[in-house]
Structure formats: structure tokens, C-alpha cells
């Protein structure tokens, strides 16, 4: 299917943040290699949104299919963050779960999940929540079968709610500066706990706390990308080759890694305090750093790279 | 014997009363209410400095906390009604009458209070008009102003957001009025003297820095293909054709898109140096790429913009800056420059009728005008020629002796045919008329009158109203760019095609523009972060615009 | 939700051989358009699902202008609208036709 | 049922299960060996610290290698909503807990969830929903978001939502709806000994993830299973 104009756009220049899910997939995969499952022509649309008088999408906000990446077969799922905030509905979730289950059969070199989600679609909340649980179990099975599951995060909606938990289940994560990974969104925290706890309009605070740079520095993500499809492609190729196994040793290591993080940074109020303790000399300058300068900073932080995921 | 010094004596008495709460000129923030209650008299004309951007908010809180038994029936004469306190004083009876220019965020409440009779309205002015009346019949008895810092003698540093302050002080201090300044900080020596101390009677060290609203920051990430298409047409069909060098831009996304297309699309058309070199403009962050690529020669500013101070400080060849290095803005001068020294005003509006009258008033809001009608009008007092001005004059002049022809300022309305929530921009009748009837305004709040408008640009095309020869042609020219609105669908198709053949209406394809080429890839910056990169890290955007 | 369907006869088929294409995203003020080459070469059908009721005549005018301009014979067009303005609809339709012509 | 009543019913001969800071941990005799109990009590929100304490217990149980069952008893709030938790990577900690439970399952430990009170959102996913079989007791109240909040986000009137909730299990909070979607496998009978009922659950465990099949059968998730199956089918056809 002819997607958005992605095919004609240079992936070097195509902004991941700006691109649609279809553009990301088309430009990420080897040219012309993407083959979609349940494409829009099948019109698998939400049976529930009409009850709420809401418009539906032909793909329910997620594109799934197969492609090659540097010649190697991969399965890809890409959430469309602009449709209902990329949230998990029944069909949306079913497509992702189906793709992961298919991986057990097809044994691709990797499954790539292009996250762009606010979490559960409230109009289909129970289905979305359950689909997230199913997705996490399916990821674990795919990983246990030796197939890396790589998450790529840099879209408008970020990776929130259950999406954040799914991301935490993946073998590896690549994130851009714009990407956010978190469970509770800033507005949710503010609504429930007050602006003193979290001022959601302070965007710099949002990104310091949940953004790509913080996650990368603390080891919450394994690669940092400039905001181009090309950079994500290169990051994905790099991560596929060094995915940790899913076993007791890995989870014991993750337990130690996370316990250590809380012991060392549990009393920090702000991300800049964390970064200072990580050995970043001038933590206030981190948000303004360009990709190269930030990569150089990451290279000096021991905690950023690990196999404990 | 005629008393010639009564006002002066009254002023001296007010100041003497105020001194009891001051140490020299300095008044602690906690004594603001006490001070105001002794220097104000019932019925005073008061300017509570509410500019387009900066707000004397500490003094506003003080005024609204005064005892209405002591202070009442004030006549507020201020350009901006921005803070809730600006209207609270009318609810308590502290103030009664109002003359103002702009009420953006309080537009809905002001309409309600006008309707309810809580406010006795003088008029809704343009900026220059209100400033002018400060010197004729609306001279303040007391001015409550805002600055960044002051010394103990009252010398005032207004910082980059000087805005209205010199005008307000000039009118008040030299006509027996009392001037009270709130400042963020009292210092031994101010960085530069924007207002000399002998014009300032009291200085209040505010409890927190005065509030400044980032009004002119447009996030490139929100720009649409339609806005880009409109911007392309404006550049190619108006800027290039008339050779517009001196200009003023409105604050909408459409003009911001033009700013971002100059270094890309404009460059491709070979227009650098030929258009858009000299500006009357707030320091729009979206102008940064054009400045950095050498398009812009100089910019004079009405006010500043949050986050732009460091950038401006490092670009003194472009901006007006003081000996201290920071921006010097001045609303009165810049409005005058926009009116007389610019060949074009281009900006957006919410409604345009069949004749080309436009208004930003909707049924429930009285937002005021600010400066748009000053700049968006043809100044009949202009006496200097320019190519653009003369060309427009030739297009518009249909009768009379060519030797007596004068030029025309271009006043361009840049609109999308539908606004938010599918509200049509083109209408048979302006909501402003209904509002005027409802709240009893003598003058309907029209922002730009039809006889000043020269061009309307929508995504459907450009209508050149200068070339229209009668009212019917004008109506069809407007309908011809009104898209799928009811007004647009009501067009006489044959007449519109005839107007198109005569170049009165021009479609994108008539200009050699392919609508499908209107792509965000054309924007010199696609995000606020890109603007920061363009500025070499000098632009420091407000937190709410960040996504990093 | 309001459903609208328009059927047109065209003078010629839309050039190109791409069997189907999709453009746009269902988001506030935006829409997605699915184009499928499944009709007789002189037929075009446009089916619209929109959350904003009462704009049938505007849709009709936008669609008629698009058909006159692009001559999308043979194409079935399905639209999921998120409240897009007519200019956005026109632009997406033309973008979609261009994809099918590739 | 309260946690104490549950434990009394499960372990009539005593147990060493304790609750500290709302976190449940301990063991009790079960069948021929012991069952590990972890969980959250008293509508407690789950933050980074709690998640790691629970995951530590689960990993310790796996390391023993005895394939003993693990019961996850839940009466929790949602995830703890705070700046500190997100700063410290709550998503990693909750995912880690879920992974620990999923690894336990893969390693031969039957994992049984038991929701007897509230649970929501991230806390629910990381605990009860990460078990192989999720049982509930009558009165349990799992939810993604309460209806007033749904009304706020969707901008729909509450009374309309309440009306819709009656006929549409896919979005409405509450145990019945979670049963209908297949997330909750079974509702236990509090009048009968819980130990026997849980033993039956373990005996009857099916391979694979049966939740979408249950959702289809019960009508709470009419299409998820078919969609997943169709993806698999198209993937195989290549």
C-alpha cells in the first residue's frame, strides 16, 4: 500500500517526531520492504468508538507488518500518536499481541515496536488494559525464544501509562530527546496530587523528569538518537545485535541495578541532582546539549549501559 | 484672583501624604494599599500600567485591595485590561469609568460587565489614539507603572519591556500627576536610565517580579500546510511583486509562517535583500532564522518577548539597544513607525464581511484592538514615496489627475477561510455589529475598515481589492477567495473567473505555486528547538514551549 | 457521527496503477483518506464518516470540485474525518490522488 | 473478604504472611509444600520501592527452583503518582515486577492472582495481570479509571456514561466488566475453602494466554482474539 509520502522523503532528514506512524515504518525499513498485516483496506475499525460518537481509523491507530532491516527479516508495529493519543484500544492491542505471537512462528531477527502512546484508550479501557498485559506476556515469550524486542520512542504522545510498562519489558530501547517514557503523565500527577507535586506546564521539568536524556543517562534507555528516522534505524540495528537474554540472571541484574538506583538517587528532588551524582560535571547544561555533546556525556556515565533489562 | 497652581498644590499634598509611608521615595510592598489610599482621590483618572505584555501587577493587587469607601469612582485610562484585578476594581466600585485599547484574556468578562452596566465605557481605542488622548483630555492624575529596577532617587530601568511606560510617565509627570513605579529590585545604580528619577514620585519594591506574557511566540511545530500555502502566496504574490522592504507583521501563525519561509522559499525566489529588510515588529522568535540568514537589516520593537533578551543583546546591529546592551522598546514610537514608515501591514483577523471590513470581535468577547488599526490603515498624512507605496497608489487610483496621485499603504489580511471548530472567517455580517447593538456601543468595534484593506489572502488565492472598480467587483473578489464558506459558495462563478482573468483574483496556480508543494519541510525551523539552534543557543524559550 | 456518500461519473480514469493508498491521520482538524482502485474507470465514489454533523453541502462542494479537477475515475475514496476544515480536505484529496498516480 | 479472612481460609493451620507498608509477603503451607504470597493490601499505591521489594521476593522464590506456587493478592490503589517515582523510573520498576512474575511462570511456578479489593492502572498490570490465572473475590473492584474521571477526560456527561456502562463492559470499571473482558478468569466462592479453589485453578491451568479467548466467549472483548488471529494468519501466509 502506498503510504504517506515517506517513500520519497529522505530518511536522513525526516523528523521522527513529525512523521506519521506510516512514514516512520516506510522510512525505517529497507525501501519497499514493508508489508502490512490487516492493512487499512481491511477496515478493522473499533467497534466501540461509535458509541462515544468518535471517529475511527482504518488501522485503529497502529500499523503492523513485516519488513527487512539491512536485509534481515523483522516484524514492526508502529503506533500513531495523533489518533486518540496512540492509546491502546481493543483492536489496536489485538494487532500488537497478534504480531508478537506471530514472531514465535516466524522467528524474525527482531520485533520493533515504535511506541507513541498515552496508554489505555479510556473508551475501551478494560480491553486496552488487558491487551497491555497480554502484550507484556507475549514480549517475554518472544524474548525467551531468543528474539530481541526493540522499542523506539520519540513521538509526540511519548510512551505513557501501560506503554511505559511495555517499554520496560522490551530487550532494548532507543529514545530521542523528544521521547518521554513514564507511567503517570504530568497532567495526571498534577490533577491527582497538585501543581506543587508536579507542575505540568513546566515543560522543562517534564522533560528533565521523563524525557529521553534522563532515561538514557540513568540507563532507562539503551541508545540515544537524533530526531531523524535514519538515526532510529541505525540505533535499532545496533541494539538488535546486543539484546540481553530473558532469564533469571538478567532479572537479578536488573533487580540490583534498580535497587542501586533508588539507594543512590532516592532522595533527589530533581533530575539535575541525579545527573550530578552520576558524575555529569555541569548538569544544568544537559537539556541544551546537542546530540554529539550528549553522547559524549553519556559515554562517561557508567550506569547508562548495561545488560540488566 | 485666578488660581493657576491648584493642580500643582494638590499634587504636592498627595505626595506629602504618601511620604509618611515611604523612606524617601521608597515604599515597602506591604504599604502599597496605605500609599494608594492617601495619594488617590475619588474620581481620579488613573493609569494602571497594563501593557500588551508587562503588567504592574503588584500595584494592581494593591489598588484592588483599597477601601472602596475611601477610593471610588476612578476613571481608568490604560491600554491593556489583562489581569483579573483590572476588572475586579469595577466590581467593588473602586473604579467606574474605563477607556482602554486591548483586553485579550479578559475579553469575555469585560463584555459581560459592559452589558451588566458595571463599567461605564468611554471608548475602545487604538494604542496611538489612547496615548494621544493622555495628552489632551485623558491625562492621568496618578500613574501606577512597572519597571525592572530603580535607584533610591527613582531613576527607573524598564528593561527590554519598556513598552508604554515613557508615554504614560510623560503625560502624568509633566501635568501635575503622581507617578508610582513598582520595580523588581531597588539597586544602587540602574543599568540605564529609561525614566529619569525626577518624574517618579514613589518606588515600590514588588513582592515578586512583574508578570510578562509571552504573546508573540508561535511554535513552528503547530504550523499547518494551509498556513504554509498562504505564506507562499503572500511572499510571491505580494512581497515580491510590490518589493516590500519596510513592513509590520501581525502576531498570528500565518505571518509567523512567512517569517519562517523567508530563508527557504524566499531564498529560492531570489528575494533576499529585496524584501522584508526593515521592520516594526516585536522580537518574534520565528524571525530568528531570517535574521541569522542575513535577510533582516533592522527591527524596532513595541515591546520585548519572553526568552529573546539574550539573543537581542547579541544582535545590536539588528535591534535598538541601550548602552547597557538590552533592548529598548517603545510602543508609541513603534506604532508611529508602523503607521507612517512601513509600506505594508499584514495580519490575520477573525471575520471579514462582503465589503472587506474586518473584526476580531466575536459575539461574547470585546478583545479591543491594540495597535492593528494603527498599522492596518492608510495614513493620509504620509508624504514620502517608495516603490511599493507608489505602485499600490497607481493600482488604486482610477480618477483624477495622475500628477496629483499619492501612494497607498498595503493593508493585507491573511486568513484561512475557516477558523477553529469550522467557524467561517468570511461572513455576511460582522458579529461586531450585533455586539455593538447589544451593549450599546456608539461605534461598532471594527478592527480594519474596508477602505483601508488592499488585499485578502486565503488558501484559495489572493484578492487584490485595489483593482476592483465597483462594489460588486469587490464583493465577488472577496467571495472568490472565501473558499467553501457560505460566502464563498455564494459567488458568481462567471464574475469570479472574469476577475481572475484580470488578475484581481489569483489562484496558487496563477502564481506558479503547486498547493501540494506546501510542505512543512519548507519551514526554516520546524520546532521551538530549531529556533534555539538557529539562535546559537541565545534564545531561551519559556518553559511552556519546550519539549526537551 | 454522520455518514455521507457521493457518487460521480468522470470523463476519464485516474492515471497510474497503484491499487490503493492512504494519506492523513484521524486527529483533531485532520482526516484520513483511503483510496482504492476498485470501481469502473468512469466511476468515483466518496464515502465520509464525520463527527461534525450538518456540513453535507460543504462536503458535496469540496468533493465535486475535487472530482472535476482530478478526474479520479475508478477510485473508491473512504474518509474518516476528525473535524478537518474544507481546505485540509481538498489538500488531502489531491495528495491522495497524487499517490495513486505514482 | 479481608486479607486476614483470606489468609485464614487459605491457611487454617497458620502461616507467616505479614503486611508492612501495605506490602504483603510470606509463605504458608500448600499441598505438599509451601506457597509464596506477595501482594498489596489496604488500597496502597504501588511505587518504585514497593515494586522492587515484591520483585525481590519473587526472584528469591524462583532462585530456590522448587516450582512452588506464587499467590499475588491485591487490594491496591493505582501506581503511586509522584514526581519522585517517575524520576526514578517507575515504568522500569513496575515492568520489572511483572517480568519477575512472568519469569516465575515460565520457570514452573504456578502464578495465581487474587484480587479482593481495588486495583487500577499500572499497579494492576504489574501485579495481578502479570499472573497466569487471575481470580477475584466478590466485592473486588478493579478499574482503569473511575467514571467521574472518564467523564472529565472524554467530556461526556456522567449520567450518560453510567447509562452506557450498563451495556458496554469494554470501558466501565468494576469486577463484572473485567471478568467479561477475560482479564479476570474466575470469581471464587468465599463460602468455600479458598485453598481448594486455588488448587483447582492450578490444576486447570492452560498453556498460552487465554484471556482474549475468554473475552470473546464472554462478550467483553468481542474482536481482540479474532484480530490477533488474523495478524498471525497473514504473517504466516507471508
Tab-separated table of N, CA and C in Angstrom, chain A residues 5 9 15 17-18 156 177-178 201-205 207-208 213 227 287-290, chain B residues 220-221 225 516-521 523 526-527 529 533 542-548:
chain	number	residue	atom	x	y	z
A	5	UNK	N	3.803	10.169	2.042
A	5	UNK	CA	4.857	10.430	1.071
A	5	UNK	C	6.242	10.020	1.552
A	9	UNK	N	10.645	10.725	0.813
A	9	UNK	CA	11.343	11.638	1.717
A	9	UNK	C	12.618	10.977	2.220
A	15	UNK	N	11.958	13.941	10.159
A	15	UNK	CA	11.883	14.012	11.616
A	15	UNK	C	10.992	12.892	12.138
A	17	UNK	N	9.758	12.744	15.117
A	17	UNK	CA	8.706	13.398	15.902
A	17	UNK	C	7.559	13.835	14.995
A	18	UNK	N	7.892	14.359	13.835
A	18	UNK	CA	6.869	14.892	12.929
A	18	UNK	C	6.212	13.814	12.084
A	156	UNK	N	5.214	12.186	19.454
A	156	UNK	CA	4.528	13.261	20.167
A	156	UNK	C	3.866	12.809	21.446
A	177	UNK	N	15.567	12.848	22.168
A	177	UNK	CA	15.373	13.872	23.190
A	177	UNK	C	13.893	14.145	23.432
A	178	UNK	N	13.114	14.163	22.351
A	178	UNK	CA	11.683	14.462	22.491
A	178	UNK	C	10.930	13.323	23.154
A	201	UNK	N	2.736	22.329	33.434
A	201	UNK	CA	3.015	23.349	32.415
A	201	UNK	C	4.501	23.685	32.337
A	202	UNK	N	5.247	23.242	33.331
A	202	UNK	CA	6.700	23.454	33.280
A	202	UNK	C	7.292	22.357	32.396
A	203	UNK	N	7.347	22.641	31.103
A	203	UNK	CA	7.739	21.604	30.149
A	203	UNK	C	9.178	21.173	30.366
A	204	UNK	N	10.022	22.098	30.789
A	204	UNK	CA	11.417	21.717	31.032
A	204	UNK	C	11.483	20.675	32.149
A	205	UNK	N	10.644	20.854	33.160
A	205	UNK	CA	10.585	19.874	34.255
A	205	UNK	C	10.087	18.526	33.733
A	207	UNK	N	10.411	17.270	30.789
A	207	UNK	CA	11.433	16.548	30.027
A	207	UNK	C	12.614	16.131	30.894
A	208	UNK	N	12.943	16.959	31.898
A	208	UNK	CA	14.024	16.539	32.797
A	208	UNK	C	13.645	15.258	33.528
A	213	UNK	N	16.680	12.230	27.456
A	213	UNK	CA	18.030	12.376	28.004
A	213	UNK	C	18.134	11.782	29.410
A	227	UNK	N	16.718	13.295	16.215
A	227	UNK	CA	15.309	13.137	15.834
A	227	UNK	C	15.148	12.899	14.335
A	287	UNK	N	20.069	19.694	29.261
A	287	UNK	CA	18.938	19.852	28.327
A	287	UNK	C	19.313	20.578	27.039
A	288	UNK	N	20.285	21.468	27.095
A	288	UNK	CA	20.623	22.244	25.902
A	288	UNK	C	21.658	21.550	25.016
A	289	UNK	N	22.226	20.446	25.496
A	289	UNK	CA	23.287	19.784	24.709
A	289	UNK	C	22.762	19.247	23.385
A	290	UNK	N	23.574	19.365	22.336
A	290	UNK	CA	23.191	18.710	21.088
A	290	UNK	C	23.542	17.219	21.188
B	220	UNK	N	6.574	26.692	15.719
B	220	UNK	CA	6.549	26.216	14.338
B	220	UNK	C	5.958	24.808	14.222
B	221	UNK	N	6.027	24.044	15.306
B	221	UNK	CA	5.501	22.680	15.258
B	221	UNK	C	4.009	22.675	14.961
B	225	UNK	N	-0.004	22.939	6.725
B	225	UNK	CA	0.276	23.078	5.290
B	225	UNK	C	-0.525	24.238	4.702
B	516	UNK	N	0.375	21.270	-3.555
B	516	UNK	CA	0.941	20.082	-2.916
B	516	UNK	C	2.398	20.280	-2.513
B	517	UNK	N	3.005	21.369	-2.977
B	517	UNK	CA	4.373	21.658	-2.541
B	517	UNK	C	4.396	22.368	-1.188
B	518	UNK	N	3.234	22.769	-0.721
B	518	UNK	CA	3.178	23.452	0.577
B	518	UNK	C	3.410	22.422	1.673
B	519	UNK	N	4.656	22.259	2.039
B	519	UNK	CA	5.041	21.184	2.939
B	519	UNK	C	5.790	21.786	4.118
B	520	UNK	N	5.651	21.154	5.264
B	520	UNK	CA	6.369	21.662	6.441
B	520	UNK	C	7.884	21.621	6.259
B	521	UNK	N	8.328	20.823	5.308
B	521	UNK	CA	9.772	20.779	5.043
B	521	UNK	C	10.288	22.151	4.607
B	523	UNK	N	9.677	24.940	6.069
B	523	UNK	CA	9.881	25.835	7.209
B	523	UNK	C	11.353	25.839	7.613
B	526	UNK	N	11.242	23.937	12.312
B	526	UNK	CA	10.016	23.169	12.460
B	526	UNK	C	9.589	23.057	13.909
B	527	UNK	N	10.404	23.596	14.780
B	527	UNK	CA	10.091	23.474	16.205
B	527	UNK	C	10.749	24.632	16.945
B	529	UNK	N	12.719	24.173	19.287
B	529	UNK	CA	14.108	23.754	19.469
B	529	UNK	C	14.957	24.178	18.267
B	533	UNK	N	18.372	26.426	18.109
B	533	UNK	CA	19.597	26.099	17.359
B	533	UNK	C	19.991	27.239	16.426
B	542	UNK	N	10.270	30.170	26.847
B	542	UNK	CA	9.573	29.910	28.104
B	542	UNK	C	9.265	28.418	28.240
B	543	UNK	N	9.175	27.990	29.478
B	543	UNK	CA	9.046	26.558	29.760
B	543	UNK	C	7.876	25.919	29.034
B	544	UNK	N	6.775	26.671	28.864
B	544	UNK	CA	5.603	26.006	28.298
B	544	UNK	C	5.770	25.682	26.817
B	545	UNK	N	6.799	26.248	26.189
B	545	UNK	CA	7.013	25.955	24.776
B	545	UNK	C	8.081	24.894	24.548
B	546	UNK	N	8.601	24.336	25.620
B	546	UNK	CA	9.699	23.390	25.435
B	546	UNK	C	9.201	21.968	25.290
B	547	UNK	N	9.914	21.192	24.505
B	547	UNK	CA	9.707	19.746	24.568
B	547	UNK	C	11.053	19.041	24.627
B	548	UNK	N	11.876	19.535	25.497
B	548	UNK	CA	13.151	18.867	25.790
B	548	UNK	C	13.563	19.189	27.213
